[in-house]
Amino acid sequence: MKEFAFDKEKAIALAEQLGLTVKLNSDTPGIYCNGKEVNVKEIFPELKKLEEDTCLILSEDEAVKHQSEWEYPVLIRIADKDGDLPPLDNQNQYKGILELYFYDLRITEKEWKDRELEQYPIFTDLQAYQLFSFVRQHKGADSFVIHCGAGVSRSPAIAIGVAKYLEDADLVKRIMDNNRYSPNKHVINVISEML
């Protein structure tokens, strides 16, 4: 998680300038407008950013329209093959973009060769090096936006690779424990062997 210095007095003063009622020491603490509680994250967008991890995992549809709130976002795009990636609505917001092409096959490299599936490329050592080089080049990035087709298998696996490279064990655990994701084990194995 990102750190954010929050000045309570300044926040209360701003809320009151906006005509909001601030209750701190009551049975119902919070910020209220006309008797209704207000979502603090709508008033202070910095708090919303606290919920985002270093890696934001999206589907392709989400990524195409995504508008980052960070100052230094970078993007990792994953598709089956070159030419499969649609244009982005907000491409200029990214300080760097890496495109990786491989299929979401859940087999080992040996099985892939034995089954003669070369027409369906899988994640390789070279792509792992490309990933690490990209992360190293953009180590100061505050957001790694990562997408594949559905945002369920390849992009979470790549996000785990980014988190491992950045030595963020907590982020690796959060991704692995999230039921929404089913990270591609082949990708994770290749990345783990390279680190």
GROMACS .gro file of C-alpha atoms in nm:
model
  195
    1MET     CA    1   0.000   0.000   0.000
    2LYS     CA    2   0.104   0.356  -0.062
    3GLU     CA    3   0.174   0.589   0.228
    4PHE     CA    4  -0.012   0.916   0.254
    5ALA     CA    5   0.054   1.188   0.511
    6PHE     CA    6  -0.288   1.297   0.634
    7ASP     CA    7  -0.319   1.624   0.827
    8LYS     CA    8  -0.634   1.574   1.037
    9GLU     CA    9  -0.679   1.941   1.129
   10LYS     CA   10  -0.636   2.054   0.769
   11ALA     CA   11  -0.882   1.789   0.652
   12ILE     CA   12  -1.141   1.895   0.911
   13ALA     CA   13  -1.099   2.263   0.816
   14LEU     CA   14  -1.142   2.180   0.447
   15ALA     CA   15  -1.449   1.966   0.514
   16GLU     CA   16  -1.606   2.244   0.720
   17GLN     CA   17  -1.529   2.499   0.445
   18LEU     CA   18  -1.724   2.272   0.213
   19GLY     CA   19  -2.020   2.293   0.452
   20LEU     CA   20  -1.977   1.944   0.591
   21THR     CA   21  -2.021   1.834   0.951
   22VAL     CA   22  -1.730   1.643   1.099
   23LYS     CA   23  -1.793   1.403   1.390
   24LEU     CA   24  -1.486   1.240   1.538
   25ASN     CA   25  -1.572   1.141   1.893
   26SER     CA   26  -1.928   1.018   1.868
   27ASP     CA   27  -2.123   0.697   1.825
   28THR     CA   28  -2.128   0.765   1.450
   29PRO     CA   29  -1.791   0.918   1.355
   30GLY     CA   30  -1.756   1.044   1.000
   31ILE     CA   31  -1.818   1.337   0.771
   32TYR     CA   32  -2.178   1.435   0.702
   33CYS     CA   33  -2.360   1.660   0.455
   34ASN     CA   34  -2.726   1.738   0.522
   35GLY     CA   35  -2.741   1.454   0.772
   36LYS     CA   36  -2.604   1.193   0.529
   37GLU     CA   37  -2.259   1.044   0.563
   38VAL     CA   38  -2.021   1.142   0.283
   39ASN     CA   39  -1.766   0.907   0.128
   40VAL     CA   40  -1.439   1.062   0.243
   41LYS     CA   41  -1.262   0.930  -0.066
   42GLU     CA   42  -1.479   1.151  -0.285
   43ILE     CA   43  -1.355   1.458  -0.096
   44PHE     CA   44  -0.994   1.347  -0.056
   45PRO     CA   45  -0.889   1.149  -0.367
   46GLU     CA   46  -0.552   1.079  -0.206
   47LEU     CA   47  -0.731   0.835   0.026
   48LYS     CA   48  -0.869   0.646  -0.274
   49LYS     CA   49  -0.514   0.597  -0.398
   50LEU     CA   50  -0.429   0.424  -0.070
   51GLU     CA   51  -0.647   0.131  -0.177
   52GLU     CA   52  -0.446   0.068  -0.492
   53ASP     CA   53  -0.142  -0.155  -0.483
   54THR     CA   54   0.174  -0.093  -0.681
   55CYS     CA   55   0.024  -0.330  -0.941
   56LEU     CA   56  -0.320  -0.264  -1.081
   57ILE     CA   57  -0.452  -0.573  -1.261
   58LEU     CA   58  -0.713  -0.508  -1.529
   59SER     CA   59  -0.890  -0.679  -1.816
   60GLU     CA   60  -0.823  -0.553  -2.167
   61ASP     CA   61  -1.157  -0.367  -2.177
   62GLU     CA   62  -1.083  -0.195  -1.844
   63ALA     CA   63  -0.728  -0.105  -1.949
   64VAL     CA   64  -0.836   0.056  -2.277
   65LYS     CA   65  -1.045   0.313  -2.086
   66HIS     CA   66  -0.834   0.336  -1.767
   67GLN     CA   67  -0.741   0.684  -1.644
   68SER     CA   68  -0.461   0.670  -1.386
   69GLU     CA   69  -0.454   0.909  -1.091
   70TRP     CA   70  -0.082   0.850  -1.035
   71GLU     CA   71   0.203   1.075  -1.147
   72TYR     CA   72   0.425   0.796  -1.282
   73PRO     CA   73   0.213   0.510  -1.418
   74VAL     CA   74   0.354   0.250  -1.655
   75LEU     CA   75   0.166  -0.016  -1.849
   76ILE     CA   76   0.232  -0.382  -1.925
   77ARG     CA   77   0.005  -0.519  -2.199
   78ILE     CA   78  -0.035  -0.891  -2.268
   79ALA     CA   79  -0.199  -1.051  -2.572
   80ASP     CA   80  -0.180  -1.380  -2.760
   81LYS     CA   81   0.002  -1.234  -3.060
   82ASP     CA   82   0.123  -0.910  -3.214
   83GLY     CA   83  -0.166  -0.711  -3.358
   84ASP     CA   84  -0.418  -0.831  -3.096
   85LEU     CA   85  -0.393  -0.523  -2.872
   86PRO     CA   86  -0.657  -0.251  -2.923
   87PRO     CA   87  -0.560   0.119  -2.906
   88LEU     CA   88  -0.576   0.290  -2.566
   89ASP     CA   89  -0.797   0.590  -2.489
   90ASN     CA   90  -0.529   0.747  -2.265
   91GLN     CA   91  -0.196   0.615  -2.395
   92ASN     CA   92  -0.005   0.940  -2.330
   93GLN     CA   93  -0.053   0.910  -1.952
   94TYR     CA   94   0.196   0.622  -1.934
   95LYS     CA   95   0.568   0.689  -1.888
   96GLY     CA   96   0.647   0.350  -2.039
   97ILE     CA   97   0.464   0.064  -2.210
   98LEU     CA   98   0.580  -0.298  -2.242
   99GLU     CA   99   0.395  -0.538  -2.473
  100LEU     CA  100   0.429  -0.913  -2.419
  101TYR     CA  101   0.282  -1.176  -2.651
  102PHE     CA  102   0.213  -1.528  -2.528
  103TYR     CA  103  -0.084  -1.762  -2.493
  104ASP     CA  104  -0.244  -1.851  -2.162
  105LEU     CA  105  -0.141  -2.216  -2.172
  106ARG     CA  106  -0.102  -2.387  -1.838
  107ILE     CA  107   0.160  -2.639  -1.934
  108THR     CA  108   0.534  -2.676  -1.886
  109GLU     CA  109   0.778  -2.591  -2.164
  110LYS     CA  110   0.851  -2.964  -2.206
  111GLU     CA  111   0.480  -3.046  -2.247
  112TRP     CA  112   0.448  -2.756  -2.490
  113LYS     CA  113   0.732  -2.894  -2.706
  114ASP     CA  114   0.616  -3.257  -2.675
  115ARG     CA  115   0.267  -3.159  -2.794
  116GLU     CA  116   0.415  -2.955  -3.081
  117LEU     CA  117   0.232  -2.637  -2.985
  118GLU     CA  118   0.496  -2.395  -3.115
  119GLN     CA  119   0.229  -2.201  -3.307
  120TYR     CA  120   0.096  -2.097  -2.963
  121PRO     CA  121   0.390  -1.918  -2.793
  122ILE     CA  122   0.419  -1.944  -2.417
  123PHE     CA  123   0.599  -1.713  -2.173
  124THR     CA  124   0.978  -1.742  -2.214
  125ASP     CA  125   1.299  -1.664  -2.027
  126LEU     CA  126   1.360  -1.379  -2.273
  127GLN     CA  127   1.022  -1.224  -2.184
  128ALA     CA  128   1.106  -1.256  -1.814
  129TYR     CA  129   1.428  -1.062  -1.882
  130GLN     CA  130   1.228  -0.801  -2.077
  131LEU     CA  131   0.991  -0.770  -1.781
  132PHE     CA  132   1.272  -0.731  -1.527
  133SER     CA  133   1.448  -0.477  -1.748
  134PHE     CA  134   1.126  -0.276  -1.781
  135VAL     CA  135   1.064  -0.281  -1.405
  136ARG     CA  136   1.427  -0.183  -1.338
  137GLN     CA  137   1.399   0.102  -1.591
  138HIS     CA  138   1.078   0.226  -1.423
  139LYS     CA  139   1.162   0.141  -1.061
  140GLY     CA  140   1.036   0.488  -0.961
  141ALA     CA  141   0.689   0.419  -1.103
  142ASP     CA  142   0.409   0.455  -0.851
  143SER     CA  143   0.172   0.233  -1.050
  144PHE     CA  144   0.228  -0.070  -1.273
  145VAL     CA  145  -0.096  -0.116  -1.467
  146ILE     CA  146  -0.104  -0.470  -1.607
  147HIS     CA  147  -0.364  -0.620  -1.838
  148CYS     CA  148  -0.432  -0.928  -2.043
  149GLY     CA  149  -0.759  -1.038  -2.203
  150ALA     CA  150  -0.966  -1.108  -1.893
  151GLY     CA  151  -0.730  -0.989  -1.617
  152VAL     CA  152  -0.750  -1.326  -1.444
  153SER     CA  153  -0.450  -1.543  -1.534
  154ARG     CA  154  -0.161  -1.388  -1.728
  155SER     CA  155  -0.173  -1.036  -1.583
  156PRO     CA  156  -0.186  -1.153  -1.218
  157ALA     CA  157   0.112  -1.381  -1.290
  158ILE     CA  158   0.306  -1.089  -1.441
  159ALA     CA  159   0.201  -0.871  -1.143
  160ILE     CA  160   0.347  -1.137  -0.913
  161GLY     CA  161   0.668  -1.113  -1.115
  162VAL     CA  162   0.675  -0.735  -1.074
  163ALA     CA  163   0.606  -0.765  -0.701
  164LYS     CA  164   0.877  -1.029  -0.657
  165TYR     CA  165   1.127  -0.817  -0.848
  166LEU     CA  166   1.039  -0.520  -0.626
  167GLU     CA  167   1.068  -0.751  -0.322
  168ASP     CA  168   0.709  -0.682  -0.213
  169ALA     CA  169   0.615  -1.014  -0.048
  170ASP     CA  170   0.289  -0.868   0.090
  171LEU     CA  171   0.169  -0.780  -0.260
  172VAL     CA  172   0.261  -1.128  -0.388
  173LYS     CA  173   0.052  -1.279  -0.106
  174ARG     CA  174  -0.246  -1.048  -0.171
  175ILE     CA  175  -0.252  -1.142  -0.539
  176MET     CA  176  -0.214  -1.515  -0.465
  177ASP     CA  177  -0.487  -1.502  -0.200
  178ASN     CA  178  -0.735  -1.308  -0.416
  179ASN     CA  179  -1.009  -1.545  -0.539
  180ARG     CA  180  -1.064  -1.328  -0.847
  181TYR     CA  181  -0.728  -1.439  -0.988
  182SER     CA  182  -0.592  -1.769  -1.113
  183PRO     CA  183  -0.230  -1.678  -1.195
  184ASN     CA  184  -0.069  -1.873  -1.479
  185LYS     CA  185   0.166  -2.119  -1.306
  186HIS     CA  186   0.400  -2.150  -1.605
  187VAL     CA  187   0.461  -1.773  -1.600
  188ILE     CA  188   0.522  -1.778  -1.224
  189ASN     CA  189   0.764  -2.072  -1.259
  190VAL     CA  190   0.967  -1.901  -1.533
  191ILE     CA  191   0.983  -1.578  -1.332
  192SER     CA  192   1.079  -1.760  -1.012
  193GLU     CA  193   1.361  -1.945  -1.190
  194MET     CA  194   1.498  -1.616  -1.325
  195LEU     CA  195   1.509  -1.440  -0.986
   0.00000   0.00000   0.00000
